[in-house]
Amino acid sequence: MSKVAIKMEMVGQTFGPFEREYNFRDLILFALGCGAGIDGKTDLQYVYEKDLKILPMFAAMPIVDSEVTKTIDYGYNYAGSLHWGFDLQFHKPLTKLSGKLSTYVLLKGLYDRGPDRGLLAQHIGETFDETGEKIFTNESWDCLIYDGGFGGPKPPKDIVEIPDREPDFEVEERIPENQALIYRLSGDYHPQHIDWEYAKANGQMKPILHAVSFAGVACRHFINTFIPGEPERLTRFKTRITASLLPGATIKTQMWKMADNKIHFRVIDAYTQAKPYLNFGIIEWK
């Protein structure tokens, strides 16, 4: 059973607004935390203020910010909190290089996977700009590995087909050892990404990389392959996080074209090709 009482009465409540002001420096820092510009020249559009573009994965931050995760406390063990998946949908192009975002987060559901597999928490974050216009929605899932077996409902099934054939496109990249140290400065300060003793006490060999960070790497790979120079055309980015990624790994984003403006994708280790880090991914654009 869960070591703490899970507060099922919080399901259905909306929290916020969580407000975030940003400018070009925040956008650049975020992109650096997703590996942009690592060799001094790749993806400079995200890290150079001249003709700056927004890496769309920036839209994931308002819901995974440490303030949000600690405010919506339904009785879980923070040490066992892992990002499990998200589905970003863009309602208008993400092009404004400074502004103020307001995010309202609905705790949509708490699901029991059993004492050995943890609790799944479903959040729906809706983010608005200063004019009150909704610009993106993020359905975000967390897995709380220490909190299963509390007697809650079972999670819904969500099946995304990954074709049983060779990918149509592949992009490979090595993750720098310090990428998590950069990414955390965008607002996700969980100690599992920097504290070696903490990480080992919770079953990791060393601090792990933030899921949004390596999802941002995959997002860059997609944009460069299908819509180079036009990240604002992205309308959806959905994925599941299926394994922890250690900085220093070399990853490979595998992409399958499913329609004119739709791919399915996954991210694997380029050498071991073991269990994917990201799987069941969908990207759509216009």
Short mmCIF file of C-alpha atoms in Angstrom, two decimals, residues 47-183:
data_model
loop_
_atom_site.label_atom_id
_atom_site.label_comp_id
_atom_site.label_asym_id
_atom_site.label_seq_id
_atom_site.Cartn_x
_atom_site.Cartn_y
_atom_site.Cartn_z
CA VAL A 47 20.20 30.10 -29.34
CA TYR A 48 21.10 33.26 -31.28
CA GLU A 49 18.94 36.34 -30.77
CA LYS A 50 19.34 37.22 -34.46
CA ASP A 51 16.24 35.74 -36.15
CA LEU A 52 15.51 33.76 -32.98
CA LYS A 53 13.01 30.89 -33.18
CA ILE A 54 11.27 29.18 -30.25
CA LEU A 55 11.93 25.49 -29.72
CA PRO A 56 8.30 24.33 -29.32
CA MET A 57 9.11 22.02 -26.41
CA PHE A 58 9.28 25.21 -24.32
CA ALA A 59 5.51 24.80 -24.03
CA ALA A 60 6.04 21.78 -21.74
CA MET A 61 7.70 23.86 -19.02
CA PRO A 62 4.68 25.65 -17.47
CA ILE A 63 3.25 22.35 -16.21
CA VAL A 64 6.46 20.58 -15.10
CA ASP A 65 7.83 23.62 -13.29
CA SER A 66 8.79 22.76 -9.70
CA GLU A 67 6.26 25.26 -8.32
CA VAL A 68 3.44 23.41 -10.08
CA THR A 69 4.50 19.93 -9.03
CA LYS A 70 4.85 20.95 -5.38
CA THR A 71 1.61 22.97 -5.28
CA ILE A 72 -0.56 20.12 -6.58
CA ASP A 73 0.33 17.81 -3.69
CA TYR A 74 -2.15 14.92 -3.58
CA GLY A 75 -0.08 13.04 -1.00
CA TYR A 76 2.58 11.46 -3.19
CA ASN A 77 6.23 10.72 -2.42
CA TYR A 78 8.21 13.37 -4.32
CA ALA A 79 11.35 11.20 -4.38
CA GLY A 80 9.59 8.71 -6.64
CA SER A 81 8.19 11.25 -9.11
CA LEU A 82 9.04 10.54 -12.75
CA HIS A 83 7.64 12.18 -15.87
CA TRP A 84 5.68 9.43 -17.70
CA GLY A 85 4.37 11.17 -20.81
CA PHE A 86 2.82 14.26 -22.33
CA ASP A 87 0.71 15.42 -25.24
CA LEU A 88 1.35 19.03 -26.31
CA GLN A 89 -1.17 20.65 -28.65
CA PHE A 90 -0.53 24.11 -30.08
CA HIS A 91 -3.57 26.27 -30.78
CA LYS A 92 -1.59 29.07 -32.44
CA PRO A 93 2.01 29.38 -33.68
CA LEU A 94 4.54 29.84 -30.90
CA THR A 95 6.41 32.91 -32.11
CA LYS A 96 6.30 35.63 -29.44
CA LEU A 97 9.81 36.13 -28.03
CA SER A 98 8.75 37.67 -24.72
CA GLY A 99 5.60 37.81 -22.66
CA LYS A 100 3.68 36.40 -19.73
CA LEU A 101 2.11 32.96 -19.65
CA SER A 102 -0.73 31.95 -17.31
CA THR A 103 -1.38 28.24 -16.86
CA TYR A 104 -4.34 26.54 -15.20
CA VAL A 105 -3.81 22.88 -14.29
CA LEU A 106 -6.61 20.37 -13.86
CA LEU A 107 -5.80 17.25 -11.85
CA LYS A 108 -7.72 14.99 -14.22
CA GLY A 109 -7.08 11.60 -12.67
CA LEU A 110 -5.09 9.43 -10.24
CA TYR A 111 -4.70 5.84 -11.40
CA ASP A 112 -3.41 2.77 -9.58
CA ARG A 113 -0.97 0.48 -11.41
CA GLY A 114 -0.42 -1.68 -8.34
CA PRO A 115 2.14 -1.71 -5.52
CA ASP A 116 5.02 -2.69 -7.81
CA ARG A 117 4.29 -0.24 -10.66
CA GLY A 118 3.17 2.94 -8.93
CA LEU A 119 0.54 5.61 -9.36
CA LEU A 120 -0.17 7.50 -12.58
CA ALA A 121 -1.25 11.13 -12.26
CA GLN A 122 -2.92 12.88 -15.20
CA HIS A 123 -2.81 16.68 -15.44
CA ILE A 124 -4.32 18.93 -18.10
CA GLY A 125 -2.58 22.29 -18.37
CA GLU A 126 -4.07 25.11 -20.43
CA THR A 127 -1.79 28.08 -21.07
CA PHE A 128 -2.89 31.58 -22.06
CA ASP A 129 -0.98 34.68 -23.13
CA GLU A 130 -1.46 38.17 -21.70
CA THR A 131 -4.44 38.82 -23.98
CA GLY A 132 -6.28 35.80 -22.57
CA GLU A 133 -5.91 33.75 -25.74
CA LYS A 134 -5.20 30.04 -25.22
CA ILE A 135 -1.98 29.18 -27.01
CA PHE A 136 -1.30 25.57 -26.02
CA THR A 137 -2.59 22.65 -23.97
CA ASN A 138 -0.46 20.01 -22.30
CA GLU A 139 -1.86 16.68 -21.09
CA SER A 140 0.96 15.59 -18.79
CA TRP A 141 1.39 12.31 -16.92
CA ASP A 142 3.59 11.50 -13.92
CA CYS A 143 4.47 8.08 -12.53
CA LEU A 144 4.90 7.98 -8.75
CA ILE A 145 6.84 4.77 -8.29
CA TYR A 146 6.38 4.51 -4.51
CA ASP A 147 2.64 5.23 -4.38
CA GLY A 148 0.90 2.35 -6.15
CA GLY A 149 -1.52 0.01 -4.42
CA PHE A 150 -3.77 2.72 -2.96
CA GLY A 151 -6.97 1.19 -4.35
CA GLY A 152 -7.64 3.72 -7.10
CA PRO A 153 -9.00 3.12 -10.61
CA LYS A 154 -6.90 1.47 -13.29
CA PRO A 155 -5.34 3.76 -15.93
CA PRO A 156 -6.92 4.04 -19.38
CA LYS A 157 -5.19 2.38 -22.33
CA ASP A 158 -3.50 4.54 -24.94
CA ILE A 159 -2.17 2.68 -27.96
CA VAL A 160 0.02 4.34 -30.60
CA GLU A 161 1.26 2.14 -33.43
CA ILE A 162 4.97 2.01 -34.16
CA PRO A 163 5.31 0.39 -37.62
CA ASP A 164 6.99 -3.00 -37.85
CA ARG A 165 9.50 -1.87 -40.49
CA GLU A 166 12.67 0.12 -40.73
CA PRO A 167 12.21 3.82 -39.90
CA ASP A 168 11.91 6.27 -42.78
CA PHE A 169 14.33 8.69 -41.11
CA GLU A 170 16.87 8.46 -38.28
CA VAL A 171 18.92 11.16 -36.53
CA GLU A 172 21.69 10.42 -34.05
CA GLU A 173 23.10 12.68 -31.32
CA ARG A 174 25.24 12.36 -28.20
CA ILE A 175 23.79 13.87 -25.02
CA PRO A 176 26.41 16.00 -23.20
CA GLU A 177 27.25 15.03 -19.63
CA ASN A 178 26.14 18.43 -18.32
CA GLN A 179 22.85 18.78 -20.20
CA ALA A 180 20.71 18.21 -17.09
CA LEU A 181 22.67 20.91 -15.23
CA ILE A 182 21.74 23.41 -17.93
CA TYR A 183 18.16 22.31 -18.41
#
